Amino acid sequence: MSAIDLIIGPVHPALHEPERFVFKIDGEVVVDVEPRIGFVHRGIEKALSERTFVQDIYLAERICGICNVVHTLTAVQAIENAFGIEVPRRARYLRTIVHELNRMHSHLLILGVACELMGFDTLFMLFWRDREVVMDLVEIITGNRVMSAYNIIGGVRRNISDFEISEIKKALGSMAERLKHYKKVFMEDPTVRARCVNVGYLSRARTLALGAVGPTARGSGVEIDVRAEEPYAAFDEVPYTAVVYNEGDSWARLMVRIDETLESIKIIEQCLDRMPSGPVKVPVPEAAPRTAEGFSVTEAPRGELLHHVYAKEGEDKPIRYRVRTPTYANIPAVCEMLKGGYIADIPVTLVSIDPCFSCTDRVALVDVNSGEKRVVDIFTLMRRYRK
Amino acid sequence: MRLPSLLKEVWSNLFKKPVTVKYPFKRLPVSPIYRGKHEILRDRCTGCGLCAKICPAFAITMETIGDKVFPIIDLGKCIFCYQCEDVCPRGAIRRGKDFELASWSRGDLILR
C-alpha cells in the first residue's frame, strides 16, 4: 500500500475558520497528521494596541463571534486589573449570567454540529431549536442575539429588570428538562454510540503532556477548570465543580459539554437568586491611571483563555496586548487523537474538540506517488463513510 | 433491536407547528432594547464630536450642515455597539428597531 496524503483545508464554509491538515494515510487508517495554522492571521494584537481601551473591547469581541462574551469579559477584567478598578458586585453577577448563556449557546451549537457530522440530523435540528431559546435570552438582556456588547470597563452596559429575571427563569426551567432528555439520547442512542465511543481516544497522561485545555482535557479525566480553580466574576460566591469524564474519547468530550450546559443553567439560576442590588457600573478614567500590567484568565467554552495587557500612565492605548486562545492549545492534542483512527472518524474527532476553525468540509485526496488529485466535498465523504 | 428513544419526539413533532417563521411575510418581534438602525436627533445634537472620537469602527464623521456640525453614520462600517449612544451627553443618538438594512448602493447606507 502506497502512502497517501489526504489534505483537508484550508477553506471551508461549515465551521468558522480556515485550517489545513495533511493526513498521511495507510489504507483507511491515519498514520500521521501535520497541522498548518495561521490562515486567519488578522493582526488583532497589533490593532488592539493601536486603539483606545474602550475601542479595544469591541475589537476583542470580534476575535471570536461564537464566544464573544468571554473575550470582552477577559479583556475588561485585564484592563480593570491594570487600572486597579473594583467592579460592583451586581455587575459581576450580571457578567456571570451573560457569560454562562454564551457558553450554553456555544456548547449547543457544537453539539448540533457534531450530531450533523455523525449523520444524526434529527438531533442536530433539536439542539439548534433549543439554542434559539438561549439566543433570545441574550437578546432580552443585551440587545442583540450574538454580538452582545454587554461588558464595559467598570461594569456592564445595562441593568436587568424583575420581569426579565422571571422570563429567564421560565425559559431555563423547560430548557433543563429537554437537555436531560438529550443527555439520555446521547447515552443510549445506537447512532451516537457507534460514531463516538472509542473514537479519538486520548489518555490522561498524554492529555497532560500535550497541554490540552477545557472540555478536551476534562473528557480525558483531567480536572482543570478556571471557574473552579481561580474564581473570577461571581464564581467566588457561586461554587462550581468541574465536570470530568474519564473515558477520553469523542463521546466523553461531547458529554462534558452537555453536562456543562446543565451546570450553566444551575449557575444562572443561582446567580439570579443571589444577585445583590446596587449599581452596575462605576465611572472609569479614559487614560490609564498608572503604569501596570493587567492579567486575566477565564474559562471560555473551548477552554482556558488569557488576555494580558500593558498600560502606561496617562496613555489611553495599551502598549502591548497579548491573547492566548484555547483552540491553539488543543491542536497538539487533536493531532494525537486522530493518529490510528479511520478517515471516516476525522470529522467527529475534530469537532469533538470544538475547534474554532473550519476543517471538515472539502477533502482533496492526493496520491503522492502519481501526483493524482481528486476533490470530494463533505457530503460525498459523509455518504461514503456513514455506513 | 431497541427503538431509539428519540423516535417519540420525532413523531410528536410531525403534528406540531413549525418553529421557524416564513420570514419576509412574518417578522419575529425584536427585543425592546434591540440595537438596529440609529436615530439621530438633530435638535438635541450640539456637535461636540464625542461619538466620532469614540467610535470603534471609525464609522462616524462630523459634517457641517447649514451652520452647525452633525454626525454622519456610515452603516456599512458600523458594528452596532452603540458606544456612541453611551457617550453622547445629550442623548442625541437613539436605538432604532430597523434591522433590514440591505441596500443596492453604498451611498444609501450613509445615515444623515
JSON list of C-alpha atoms in Angstrom, two decimals, chain A residues 182-372:
[
{"chain": "A", "resi": 182, "resn": "TYR", "atom": "CA", "xyz": [-30.90, 14.77, 25.07]},
{"chain": "A", "resi": 183, "resn": "LYS", "atom": "CA", "xyz": [-28.34, 13.55, 27.57]},
{"chain": "A", "resi": 184, "resn": "LYS", "atom": "CA", "xyz": [-30.27, 10.29, 27.80]},
{"chain": "A", "resi": 185, "resn": "VAL", "atom": "CA", "xyz": [-30.34, 10.09, 23.99]},
{"chain": "A", "resi": 186, "resn": "PHE", "atom": "CA", "xyz": [-26.59, 10.65, 23.86]},
{"chain": "A", "resi": 187, "resn": "MET", "atom": "CA", "xyz": [-26.02, 7.87, 26.39]},
{"chain": "A", "resi": 188, "resn": "GLU", "atom": "CA", "xyz": [-28.31, 5.31, 24.76]},
{"chain": "A", "resi": 189, "resn": "ASP", "atom": "CA", "xyz": [-28.73, 6.02, 21.07]},
{"chain": "A", "resi": 190, "resn": "PRO", "atom": "CA", "xyz": [-27.00, 3.42, 18.85]},
{"chain": "A", "resi": 191, "resn": "THR", "atom": "CA", "xyz": [-26.05, 6.01, 16.18]},
{"chain": "A", "resi": 192, "resn": "VAL", "atom": "CA", "xyz": [-24.26, 8.28, 18.65]},
{"chain": "A", "resi": 193, "resn": "ARG", "atom": "CA", "xyz": [-22.54, 5.42, 20.42]},
{"chain": "A", "resi": 194, "resn": "ALA", "atom": "CA", "xyz": [-21.38, 3.79, 17.21]},
{"chain": "A", "resi": 195, "resn": "ARG", "atom": "CA", "xyz": [-19.85, 7.02, 15.91]},
{"chain": "A", "resi": 196, "resn": "CYS", "atom": "CA", "xyz": [-18.36, 8.42, 19.13]},
{"chain": "A", "resi": 197, "resn": "VAL", "atom": "CA", "xyz": [-17.47, 5.74, 21.67]},
{"chain": "A", "resi": 198, "resn": "ASN", "atom": "CA", "xyz": [-13.77, 4.77, 21.49]},
{"chain": "A", "resi": 199, "resn": "VAL", "atom": "CA", "xyz": [-13.23, 7.25, 18.63]},
{"chain": "A", "resi": 200, "resn": "GLY", "atom": "CA", "xyz": [-10.33, 9.68, 19.00]},
{"chain": "A", "resi": 201, "resn": "TYR", "atom": "CA", "xyz": [-9.05, 8.28, 22.28]},
{"chain": "A", "resi": 202, "resn": "LEU", "atom": "CA", "xyz": [-6.53, 10.31, 24.27]},
{"chain": "A", "resi": 203, "resn": "SER", "atom": "CA", "xyz": [-5.20, 9.05, 27.59]},
{"chain": "A", "resi": 204, "resn": "ARG", "atom": "CA", "xyz": [-4.99, 11.21, 30.70]},
{"chain": "A", "resi": 205, "resn": "ALA", "atom": "CA", "xyz": [-1.18, 11.14, 30.72]},
{"chain": "A", "resi": 206, "resn": "ARG", "atom": "CA", "xyz": [-0.94, 12.24, 27.06]},
{"chain": "A", "resi": 207, "resn": "THR", "atom": "CA", "xyz": [-3.52, 14.99, 27.65]},
{"chain": "A", "resi": 208, "resn": "LEU", "atom": "CA", "xyz": [-1.39, 16.37, 30.48]},
{"chain": "A", "resi": 209, "resn": "ALA", "atom": "CA", "xyz": [1.78, 16.06, 28.42]},
{"chain": "A", "resi": 210, "resn": "LEU", "atom": "CA", "xyz": [0.26, 17.85, 25.39]},
{"chain": "A", "resi": 211, "resn": "GLY", "atom": "CA", "xyz": [-1.23, 20.64, 27.50]},
{"chain": "A", "resi": 212, "resn": "ALA", "atom": "CA", "xyz": [-4.83, 20.38, 26.35]},
{"chain": "A", "resi": 213, "resn": "VAL", "atom": "CA", "xyz": [-7.37, 22.69, 27.98]},
{"chain": "A", "resi": 214, "resn": "GLY", "atom": "CA", "xyz": [-11.10, 22.95, 28.54]},
{"chain": "A", "resi": 215, "resn": "PRO", "atom": "CA", "xyz": [-13.62, 20.20, 27.71]},
{"chain": "A", "resi": 216, "resn": "THR", "atom": "CA", "xyz": [-10.93, 18.40, 25.68]},
{"chain": "A", "resi": 217, "resn": "ALA", "atom": "CA", "xyz": [-8.88, 17.87, 28.84]},
{"chain": "A", "resi": 218, "resn": "ARG", "atom": "CA", "xyz": [-11.91, 17.27, 31.06]},
{"chain": "A", "resi": 219, "resn": "GLY", "atom": "CA", "xyz": [-13.11, 14.50, 28.73]},
{"chain": "A", "resi": 220, "resn": "SER", "atom": "CA", "xyz": [-9.84, 12.68, 29.47]},
{"chain": "A", "resi": 221, "resn": "GLY", "atom": "CA", "xyz": [-10.16, 12.88, 33.22]},
{"chain": "A", "resi": 222, "resn": "VAL", "atom": "CA", "xyz": [-8.03, 15.98, 33.80]},
{"chain": "A", "resi": 223, "resn": "GLU", "atom": "CA", "xyz": [-9.74, 18.20, 36.32]},
{"chain": "A", "resi": 224, "resn": "ILE", "atom": "CA", "xyz": [-8.91, 21.70, 35.09]},
{"chain": "A", "resi": 225, "resn": "ASP", "atom": "CA", "xyz": [-11.49, 24.46, 35.07]},
{"chain": "A", "resi": 226, "resn": "VAL", "atom": "CA", "xyz": [-10.61, 28.09, 35.71]},
{"chain": "A", "resi": 227, "resn": "ARG", "atom": "CA", "xyz": [-14.07, 28.68, 37.18]},
{"chain": "A", "resi": 228, "resn": "ALA", "atom": "CA", "xyz": [-13.34, 26.19, 39.95]},
{"chain": "A", "resi": 229, "resn": "GLU", "atom": "CA", "xyz": [-9.65, 26.86, 40.47]},
{"chain": "A", "resi": 230, "resn": "GLU", "atom": "CA", "xyz": [-9.31, 30.61, 40.11]},
{"chain": "A", "resi": 231, "resn": "PRO", "atom": "CA", "xyz": [-12.81, 32.06, 40.51]},
{"chain": "A", "resi": 232, "resn": "TYR", "atom": "CA", "xyz": [-13.44, 35.25, 38.56]},
{"chain": "A", "resi": 233, "resn": "ALA", "atom": "CA", "xyz": [-16.61, 37.38, 38.20]},
{"chain": "A", "resi": 234, "resn": "ALA", "atom": "CA", "xyz": [-19.19, 35.87, 40.60]},
{"chain": "A", "resi": 235, "resn": "PHE", "atom": "CA", "xyz": [-17.73, 32.36, 40.75]},
{"chain": "A", "resi": 236, "resn": "ASP", "atom": "CA", "xyz": [-16.24, 33.06, 44.18]},
{"chain": "A", "resi": 237, "resn": "GLU", "atom": "CA", "xyz": [-19.78, 33.18, 45.59]},
{"chain": "A", "resi": 238, "resn": "VAL", "atom": "CA", "xyz": [-21.43, 30.68, 43.25]},
{"chain": "A", "resi": 239, "resn": "PRO", "atom": "CA", "xyz": [-19.47, 27.48, 43.90]},
{"chain": "A", "resi": 240, "resn": "TYR", "atom": "CA", "xyz": [-18.64, 25.36, 40.90]},
{"chain": "A", "resi": 241, "resn": "THR", "atom": "CA", "xyz": [-17.07, 21.95, 40.44]},
{"chain": "A", "resi": 242, "resn": "ALA", "atom": "CA", "xyz": [-15.58, 20.84, 37.15]},
{"chain": "A", "resi": 243, "resn": "VAL", "atom": "CA", "xyz": [-17.42, 18.24, 35.05]},
{"chain": "A", "resi": 244, "resn": "VAL", "atom": "CA", "xyz": [-15.00, 15.39, 34.37]},
{"chain": "A", "resi": 245, "resn": "TYR", "atom": "CA", "xyz": [-15.36, 12.22, 32.29]},
{"chain": "A", "resi": 246, "resn": "ASN", "atom": "CA", "xyz": [-12.66, 9.56, 32.32]},
{"chain": "A", "resi": 247, "resn": "GLU", "atom": "CA", "xyz": [-13.33, 7.79, 29.00]},
{"chain": "A", "resi": 248, "resn": "GLY", "atom": "CA", "xyz": [-11.10, 10.10, 26.93]},
{"chain": "A", "resi": 249, "resn": "ASP", "atom": "CA", "xyz": [-12.94, 9.56, 23.64]},
{"chain": "A", "resi": 250, "resn": "SER", "atom": "CA", "xyz": [-15.10, 11.82, 21.46]},
{"chain": "A", "resi": 251, "resn": "TRP", "atom": "CA", "xyz": [-18.21, 10.67, 23.32]},
{"chain": "A", "resi": 252, "resn": "ALA", "atom": "CA", "xyz": [-16.76, 11.80, 26.67]},
{"chain": "A", "resi": 253, "resn": "ARG", "atom": "CA", "xyz": [-15.82, 15.20, 25.27]},
{"chain": "A", "resi": 254, "resn": "LEU", "atom": "CA", "xyz": [-19.35, 15.73, 23.94]},
{"chain": "A", "resi": 255, "resn": "MET", "atom": "CA", "xyz": [-20.88, 14.50, 27.21]},
{"chain": "A", "resi": 256, "resn": "VAL", "atom": "CA", "xyz": [-18.76, 17.05, 29.12]},
{"chain": "A", "resi": 257, "resn": "ARG", "atom": "CA", "xyz": [-20.43, 19.74, 27.00]},
{"chain": "A", "resi": 258, "resn": "ILE", "atom": "CA", "xyz": [-23.97, 18.50, 27.69]},
{"chain": "A", "resi": 259, "resn": "ASP", "atom": "CA", "xyz": [-23.25, 18.34, 31.41]},
{"chain": "A", "resi": 260, "resn": "GLU", "atom": "CA", "xyz": [-21.65, 21.78, 31.37]},
{"chain": "A", "resi": 261, "resn": "THR", "atom": "CA", "xyz": [-24.73, 23.21, 29.69]},
{"chain": "A", "resi": 262, "resn": "LEU", "atom": "CA", "xyz": [-26.83, 21.77, 32.53]},
{"chain": "A", "resi": 263, "resn": "GLU", "atom": "CA", "xyz": [-24.35, 23.18, 35.06]},
{"chain": "A", "resi": 264, "resn": "SER", "atom": "CA", "xyz": [-24.59, 26.59, 33.35]},
{"chain": "A", "resi": 265, "resn": "ILE", "atom": "CA", "xyz": [-28.36, 26.58, 33.90]},
{"chain": "A", "resi": 266, "resn": "LYS", "atom": "CA", "xyz": [-27.76, 25.91, 37.61]},
{"chain": "A", "resi": 267, "resn": "ILE", "atom": "CA", "xyz": [-25.17, 28.71, 37.79]},
{"chain": "A", "resi": 268, "resn": "ILE", "atom": "CA", "xyz": [-27.52, 31.22, 36.10]},
{"chain": "A", "resi": 269, "resn": "GLU", "atom": "CA", "xyz": [-30.38, 30.27, 38.43]},
{"chain": "A", "resi": 270, "resn": "GLN", "atom": "CA", "xyz": [-28.16, 30.64, 41.50]},
{"chain": "A", "resi": 271, "resn": "CYS", "atom": "CA", "xyz": [-26.87, 33.99, 40.21]},
{"chain": "A", "resi": 272, "resn": "LEU", "atom": "CA", "xyz": [-30.42, 35.28, 39.66]},
{"chain": "A", "resi": 273, "resn": "ASP", "atom": "CA", "xyz": [-31.41, 34.25, 43.20]},
{"chain": "A", "resi": 274, "resn": "ARG", "atom": "CA", "xyz": [-28.36, 35.63, 44.97]},
{"chain": "A", "resi": 275, "resn": "MET", "atom": "CA", "xyz": [-27.82, 38.78, 42.91]},
{"chain": "A", "resi": 276, "resn": "PRO", "atom": "CA", "xyz": [-27.34, 41.77, 45.23]},
{"chain": "A", "resi": 277, "resn": "SER", "atom": "CA", "xyz": [-28.89, 45.14, 44.42]},
{"chain": "A", "resi": 278, "resn": "GLY", "atom": "CA", "xyz": [-26.73, 48.17, 43.71]},
{"chain": "A", "resi": 279, "resn": "PRO", "atom": "CA", "xyz": [-25.04, 49.97, 40.85]},
{"chain": "A", "resi": 280, "resn": "VAL", "atom": "CA", "xyz": [-24.00, 48.07, 37.71]},
{"chain": "A", "resi": 281, "resn": "LYS", "atom": "CA", "xyz": [-21.13, 50.31, 36.66]},
{"chain": "A", "resi": 282, "resn": "VAL", "atom": "CA", "xyz": [-18.55, 52.68, 38.09]},
{"chain": "A", "resi": 283, "resn": "PRO", "atom": "CA", "xyz": [-17.07, 55.64, 36.26]},
{"chain": "A", "resi": 284, "resn": "VAL", "atom": "CA", "xyz": [-13.60, 54.93, 34.87]},
{"chain": "A", "resi": 285, "resn": "PRO", "atom": "CA", "xyz": [-10.86, 57.23, 33.59]},
{"chain": "A", "resi": 286, "resn": "GLU", "atom": "CA", "xyz": [-10.25, 57.29, 29.85]},
{"chain": "A", "resi": 287, "resn": "ALA", "atom": "CA", "xyz": [-6.47, 57.06, 30.17]},
{"chain": "A", "resi": 288, "resn": "ALA", "atom": "CA", "xyz": [-4.59, 54.60, 32.36]},
{"chain": "A", "resi": 289, "resn": "PRO", "atom": "CA", "xyz": [-4.21, 55.98, 35.91]},
{"chain": "A", "resi": 290, "resn": "ARG", "atom": "CA", "xyz": [-0.97, 54.05, 36.50]},
{"chain": "A", "resi": 291, "resn": "THR", "atom": "CA", "xyz": [1.74, 52.12, 34.70]},
{"chain": "A", "resi": 292, "resn": "ALA", "atom": "CA", "xyz": [0.82, 48.48, 35.25]},
{"chain": "A", "resi": 293, "resn": "GLU", "atom": "CA", "xyz": [0.22, 45.10, 33.73]},
{"chain": "A", "resi": 294, "resn": "GLY", "atom": "CA", "xyz": [-3.25, 43.62, 33.60]},
{"chain": "A", "resi": 295, "resn": "PHE", "atom": "CA", "xyz": [-3.83, 39.92, 33.52]},
{"chain": "A", "resi": 296, "resn": "SER", "atom": "CA", "xyz": [-6.96, 37.84, 33.25]},
{"chain": "A", "resi": 297, "resn": "VAL", "atom": "CA", "xyz": [-7.65, 34.13, 32.78]},
{"chain": "A", "resi": 298, "resn": "THR", "atom": "CA", "xyz": [-11.16, 32.81, 32.17]},
{"chain": "A", "resi": 299, "resn": "GLU", "atom": "CA", "xyz": [-12.83, 29.59, 31.13]},
{"chain": "A", "resi": 300, "resn": "ALA", "atom": "CA", "xyz": [-14.08, 30.08, 27.59]},
{"chain": "A", "resi": 301, "resn": "PRO", "atom": "CA", "xyz": [-16.45, 27.45, 26.12]},
{"chain": "A", "resi": 302, "resn": "ARG", "atom": "CA", "xyz": [-13.42, 25.88, 24.41]},
{"chain": "A", "resi": 303, "resn": "GLY", "atom": "CA", "xyz": [-11.03, 26.10, 27.36]},
{"chain": "A", "resi": 304, "resn": "GLU", "atom": "CA", "xyz": [-8.68, 28.47, 29.10]},
{"chain": "A", "resi": 305, "resn": "LEU", "atom": "CA", "xyz": [-8.49, 31.98, 27.65]},
{"chain": "A", "resi": 306, "resn": "LEU", "atom": "CA", "xyz": [-5.85, 34.55, 28.57]},
{"chain": "A", "resi": 307, "resn": "HIS", "atom": "CA", "xyz": [-5.64, 38.28, 27.95]},
{"chain": "A", "resi": 308, "resn": "HIS", "atom": "CA", "xyz": [-2.56, 40.22, 29.01]},
{"chain": "A", "resi": 309, "resn": "VAL", "atom": "CA", "xyz": [-2.36, 44.00, 28.72]},
{"chain": "A", "resi": 310, "resn": "TYR", "atom": "CA", "xyz": [0.34, 46.57, 29.45]},
{"chain": "A", "resi": 311, "resn": "ALA", "atom": "CA", "xyz": [-0.87, 50.07, 30.27]},
{"chain": "A", "resi": 312, "resn": "LYS", "atom": "CA", "xyz": [1.26, 53.20, 30.65]},
{"chain": "A", "resi": 313, "resn": "GLU", "atom": "CA", "xyz": [0.25, 56.08, 32.90]},
{"chain": "A", "resi": 314, "resn": "GLY", "atom": "CA", "xyz": [-1.54, 58.86, 31.02]},
{"chain": "A", "resi": 315, "resn": "GLU", "atom": "CA", "xyz": [-1.90, 56.88, 27.81]},
{"chain": "A", "resi": 316, "resn": "ASP", "atom": "CA", "xyz": [-5.33, 55.83, 26.56]},
{"chain": "A", "resi": 317, "resn": "LYS", "atom": "CA", "xyz": [-3.92, 52.99, 24.47]},
{"chain": "A", "resi": 318, "resn": "PRO", "atom": "CA", "xyz": [-2.27, 49.77, 25.66]},
{"chain": "A", "resi": 319, "resn": "ILE", "atom": "CA", "xyz": [1.43, 49.41, 24.89]},
{"chain": "A", "resi": 320, "resn": "ARG", "atom": "CA", "xyz": [1.15, 45.69, 24.28]},
{"chain": "A", "resi": 321, "resn": "TYR", "atom": "CA", "xyz": [-1.77, 43.32, 24.18]},
{"chain": "A", "resi": 322, "resn": "ARG", "atom": "CA", "xyz": [-1.48, 39.55, 24.22]},
{"chain": "A", "resi": 323, "resn": "VAL", "atom": "CA", "xyz": [-4.26, 37.00, 23.67]},
{"chain": "A", "resi": 324, "resn": "ARG", "atom": "CA", "xyz": [-3.95, 33.24, 24.01]},
{"chain": "A", "resi": 325, "resn": "THR", "atom": "CA", "xyz": [-6.95, 31.30, 22.76]},
{"chain": "A", "resi": 326, "resn": "PRO", "atom": "CA", "xyz": [-7.86, 27.73, 23.78]},
{"chain": "A", "resi": 327, "resn": "THR", "atom": "CA", "xyz": [-8.04, 26.05, 20.35]},
{"chain": "A", "resi": 328, "resn": "TYR", "atom": "CA", "xyz": [-4.37, 26.82, 19.84]},
{"chain": "A", "resi": 329, "resn": "ALA", "atom": "CA", "xyz": [-3.55, 24.79, 22.93]},
{"chain": "A", "resi": 330, "resn": "ASN", "atom": "CA", "xyz": [-5.76, 21.92, 21.79]},
{"chain": "A", "resi": 331, "resn": "ILE", "atom": "CA", "xyz": [-4.21, 21.39, 18.36]},
{"chain": "A", "resi": 332, "resn": "PRO", "atom": "CA", "xyz": [-1.35, 19.06, 19.51]},
{"chain": "A", "resi": 333, "resn": "ALA", "atom": "CA", "xyz": [-3.93, 17.02, 21.39]},
{"chain": "A", "resi": 334, "resn": "VAL", "atom": "CA", "xyz": [-6.26, 16.65, 18.40]},
{"chain": "A", "resi": 335, "resn": "CYS", "atom": "CA", "xyz": [-3.36, 15.55, 16.18]},
{"chain": "A", "resi": 336, "resn": "GLU", "atom": "CA", "xyz": [-2.61, 12.80, 18.68]},
{"chain": "A", "resi": 337, "resn": "MET", "atom": "CA", "xyz": [-6.28, 11.76, 18.78]},
{"chain": "A", "resi": 338, "resn": "LEU", "atom": "CA", "xyz": [-6.50, 11.40, 15.01]},
{"chain": "A", "resi": 339, "resn": "LYS", "atom": "CA", "xyz": [-3.48, 9.08, 14.75]},
{"chain": "A", "resi": 340, "resn": "GLY", "atom": "CA", "xyz": [-4.51, 5.46, 14.45]},
{"chain": "A", "resi": 341, "resn": "GLY", "atom": "CA", "xyz": [-8.13, 6.31, 13.70]},
{"chain": "A", "resi": 342, "resn": "TYR", "atom": "CA", "xyz": [-10.09, 5.87, 10.48]},
{"chain": "A", "resi": 343, "resn": "ILE", "atom": "CA", "xyz": [-10.61, 8.59, 7.85]},
{"chain": "A", "resi": 344, "resn": "ALA", "atom": "CA", "xyz": [-14.34, 8.39, 8.50]},
{"chain": "A", "resi": 345, "resn": "ASP", "atom": "CA", "xyz": [-13.74, 9.40, 12.12]},
{"chain": "A", "resi": 346, "resn": "ILE", "atom": "CA", "xyz": [-11.81, 12.58, 11.26]},
{"chain": "A", "resi": 347, "resn": "PRO", "atom": "CA", "xyz": [-14.87, 14.89, 11.25]},
{"chain": "A", "resi": 348, "resn": "VAL", "atom": "CA", "xyz": [-16.22, 13.62, 14.57]},
{"chain": "A", "resi": 349, "resn": "THR", "atom": "CA", "xyz": [-12.82, 13.72, 16.29]},
{"chain": "A", "resi": 350, "resn": "LEU", "atom": "CA", "xyz": [-12.09, 17.23, 15.04]},
{"chain": "A", "resi": 351, "resn": "VAL", "atom": "CA", "xyz": [-15.49, 18.52, 16.06]},
{"chain": "A", "resi": 352, "resn": "SER", "atom": "CA", "xyz": [-15.19, 16.92, 19.49]},
{"chain": "A", "resi": 353, "resn": "ILE", "atom": "CA", "xyz": [-12.53, 19.47, 20.48]},
{"chain": "A", "resi": 354, "resn": "ASP", "atom": "CA", "xyz": [-14.93, 22.22, 19.35]},
{"chain": "A", "resi": 355, "resn": "PRO", "atom": "CA", "xyz": [-12.36, 23.80, 17.05]},
{"chain": "A", "resi": 356, "resn": "CYS", "atom": "CA", "xyz": [-12.52, 27.44, 16.17]},
{"chain": "A", "resi": 357, "resn": "PHE", "atom": "CA", "xyz": [-11.72, 26.65, 12.53]},
{"chain": "A", "resi": 358, "resn": "SER", "atom": "CA", "xyz": [-13.44, 25.05, 9.62]},
{"chain": "A", "resi": 359, "resn": "CYS", "atom": "CA", "xyz": [-11.85, 21.85, 8.50]},
{"chain": "A", "resi": 360, "resn": "THR", "atom": "CA", "xyz": [-14.25, 19.10, 7.66]},
{"chain": "A", "resi": 361, "resn": "ASP", "atom": "CA", "xyz": [-15.87, 20.41, 4.55]},
{"chain": "A", "resi": 362, "resn": "ARG", "atom": "CA", "xyz": [-13.73, 19.74, 1.49]},
{"chain": "A", "resi": 363, "resn": "VAL", "atom": "CA", "xyz": [-11.26, 16.96, 1.10]},
{"chain": "A", "resi": 364, "resn": "ALA", "atom": "CA", "xyz": [-8.64, 16.55, -1.63]},
{"chain": "A", "resi": 365, "resn": "LEU", "atom": "CA", "xyz": [-7.20, 13.08, -1.91]},
{"chain": "A", "resi": 366, "resn": "VAL", "atom": "CA", "xyz": [-3.65, 13.27, -3.27]},
{"chain": "A", "resi": 367, "resn": "ASP", "atom": "CA", "xyz": [-1.66, 10.25, -4.23]},
{"chain": "A", "resi": 368, "resn": "VAL", "atom": "CA", "xyz": [1.96, 11.25, -3.54]},
{"chain": "A", "resi": 369, "resn": "ASN", "atom": "CA", "xyz": [3.44, 8.71, -5.91]},
{"chain": "A", "resi": 370, "resn": "SER", "atom": "CA", "xyz": [1.46, 9.52, -9.04]},
{"chain": "A", "resi": 371, "resn": "GLY", "atom": "CA", "xyz": [0.50, 13.09, -8.16]},
{"chain": "A", "resi": 372, "resn": "GLU", "atom": "CA", "xyz": [-3.11, 12.29, -8.92]}
]
